[in-house]
PDB file of C-alpha atoms in Angstrom:
ATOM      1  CA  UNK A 287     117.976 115.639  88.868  1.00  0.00           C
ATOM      2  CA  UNK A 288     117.662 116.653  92.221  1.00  0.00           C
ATOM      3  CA  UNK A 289     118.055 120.221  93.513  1.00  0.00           C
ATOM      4  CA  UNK A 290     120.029 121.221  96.817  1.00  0.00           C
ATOM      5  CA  UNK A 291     116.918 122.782  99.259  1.00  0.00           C
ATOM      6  CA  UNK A 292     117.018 126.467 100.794  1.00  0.00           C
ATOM      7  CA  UNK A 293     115.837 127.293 103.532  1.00  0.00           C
ATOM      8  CA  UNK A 294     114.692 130.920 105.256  1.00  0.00           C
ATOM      9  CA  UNK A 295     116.135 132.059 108.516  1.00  0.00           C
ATOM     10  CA  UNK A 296     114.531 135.577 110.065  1.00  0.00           C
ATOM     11  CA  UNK A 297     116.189 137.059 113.245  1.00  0.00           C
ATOM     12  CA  UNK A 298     116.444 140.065 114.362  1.00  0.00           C
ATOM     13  CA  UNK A 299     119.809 141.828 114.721  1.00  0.00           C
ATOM     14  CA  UNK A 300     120.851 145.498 115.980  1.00  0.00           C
ATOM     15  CA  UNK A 301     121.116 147.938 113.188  1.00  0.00           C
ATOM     16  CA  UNK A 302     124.973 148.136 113.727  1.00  0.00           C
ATOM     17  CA  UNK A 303     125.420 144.745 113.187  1.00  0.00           C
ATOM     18  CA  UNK A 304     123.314 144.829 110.139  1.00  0.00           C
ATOM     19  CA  UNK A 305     125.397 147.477 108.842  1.00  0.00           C
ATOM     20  CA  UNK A 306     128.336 145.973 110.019  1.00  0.00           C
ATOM     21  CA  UNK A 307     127.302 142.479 107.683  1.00  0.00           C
ATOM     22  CA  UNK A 308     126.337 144.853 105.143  1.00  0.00           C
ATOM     23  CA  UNK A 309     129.836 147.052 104.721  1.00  0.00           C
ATOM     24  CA  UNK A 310     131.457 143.545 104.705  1.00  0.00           C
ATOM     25  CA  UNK A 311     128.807 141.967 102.082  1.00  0.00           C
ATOM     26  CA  UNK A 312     129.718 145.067  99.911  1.00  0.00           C
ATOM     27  CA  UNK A 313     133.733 144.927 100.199  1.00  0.00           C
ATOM     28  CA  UNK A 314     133.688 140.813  99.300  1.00  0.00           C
ATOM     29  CA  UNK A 315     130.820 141.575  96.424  1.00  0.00           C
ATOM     30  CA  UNK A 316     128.809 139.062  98.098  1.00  0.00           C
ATOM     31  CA  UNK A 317     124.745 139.467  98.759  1.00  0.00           C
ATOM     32  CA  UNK A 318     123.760 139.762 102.924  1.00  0.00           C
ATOM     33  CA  UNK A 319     122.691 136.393 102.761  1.00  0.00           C
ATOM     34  CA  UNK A 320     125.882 134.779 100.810  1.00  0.00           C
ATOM     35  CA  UNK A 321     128.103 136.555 103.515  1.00  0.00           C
ATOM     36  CA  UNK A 322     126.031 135.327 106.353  1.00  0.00           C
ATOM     37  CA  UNK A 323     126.870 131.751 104.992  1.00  0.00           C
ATOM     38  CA  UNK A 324     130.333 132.595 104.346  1.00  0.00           C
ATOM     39  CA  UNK A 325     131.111 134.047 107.942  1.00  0.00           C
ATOM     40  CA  UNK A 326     129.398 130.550 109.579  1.00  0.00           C
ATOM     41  CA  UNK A 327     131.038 127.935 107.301  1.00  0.00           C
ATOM     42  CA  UNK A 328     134.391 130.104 108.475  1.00  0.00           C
ATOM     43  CA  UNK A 329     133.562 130.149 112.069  1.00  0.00           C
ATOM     44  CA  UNK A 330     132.566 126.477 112.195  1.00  0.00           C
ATOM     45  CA  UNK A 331     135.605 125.710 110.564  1.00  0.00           C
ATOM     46  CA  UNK A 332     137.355 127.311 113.286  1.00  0.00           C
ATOM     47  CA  UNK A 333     135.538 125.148 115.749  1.00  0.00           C
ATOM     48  CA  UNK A 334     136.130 121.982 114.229  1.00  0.00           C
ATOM     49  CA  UNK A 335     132.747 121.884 113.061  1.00  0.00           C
ATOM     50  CA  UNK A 336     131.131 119.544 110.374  1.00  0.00           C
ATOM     51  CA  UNK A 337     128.535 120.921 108.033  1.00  0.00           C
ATOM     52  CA  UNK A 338     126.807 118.435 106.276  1.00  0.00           C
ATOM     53  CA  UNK A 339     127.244 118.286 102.631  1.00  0.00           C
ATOM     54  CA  UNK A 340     123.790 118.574 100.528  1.00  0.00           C
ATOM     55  CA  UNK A 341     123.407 114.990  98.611  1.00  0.00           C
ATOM     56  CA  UNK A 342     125.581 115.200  95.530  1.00  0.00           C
ATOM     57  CA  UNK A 343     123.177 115.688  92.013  1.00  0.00           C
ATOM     58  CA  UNK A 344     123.321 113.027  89.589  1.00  0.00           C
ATOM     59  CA  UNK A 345     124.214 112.927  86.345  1.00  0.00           C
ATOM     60  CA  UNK A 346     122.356 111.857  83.784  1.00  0.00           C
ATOM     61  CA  UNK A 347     124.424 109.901  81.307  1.00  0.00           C
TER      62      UNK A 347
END
């Protein structure tokens, strides 16, 4: 079975943005990271944007 891959992304941000993630994080009960993902997948979308799919698991049968 295989098993989608994360990855780690560090940046810095201004506090106020942080925060600004954070309040929005806390009002969709989402974690920082989850919302981060949410917000990109949203503005790509926007853009037209593809975002590759991870390779679908298989099933054993």
């Amino acid at each position: 079975m295989t098993v989608p891959k994360i990855t780690t992304v560090t940046f810095r941000i201004k506090p106020e943005i942080k925060d600004a993630l954070r309040q929005a994080a806390e009002q969709e009960h989402r974690s920082l990271a989850n919302m981060l993902e949410v917000m990109i997948r949203d503005w790509c979308g926007r853009k037209k944007m593809t975002i590759s799919q991870p390779a679908s698991v298989e099933r054993r049968t």
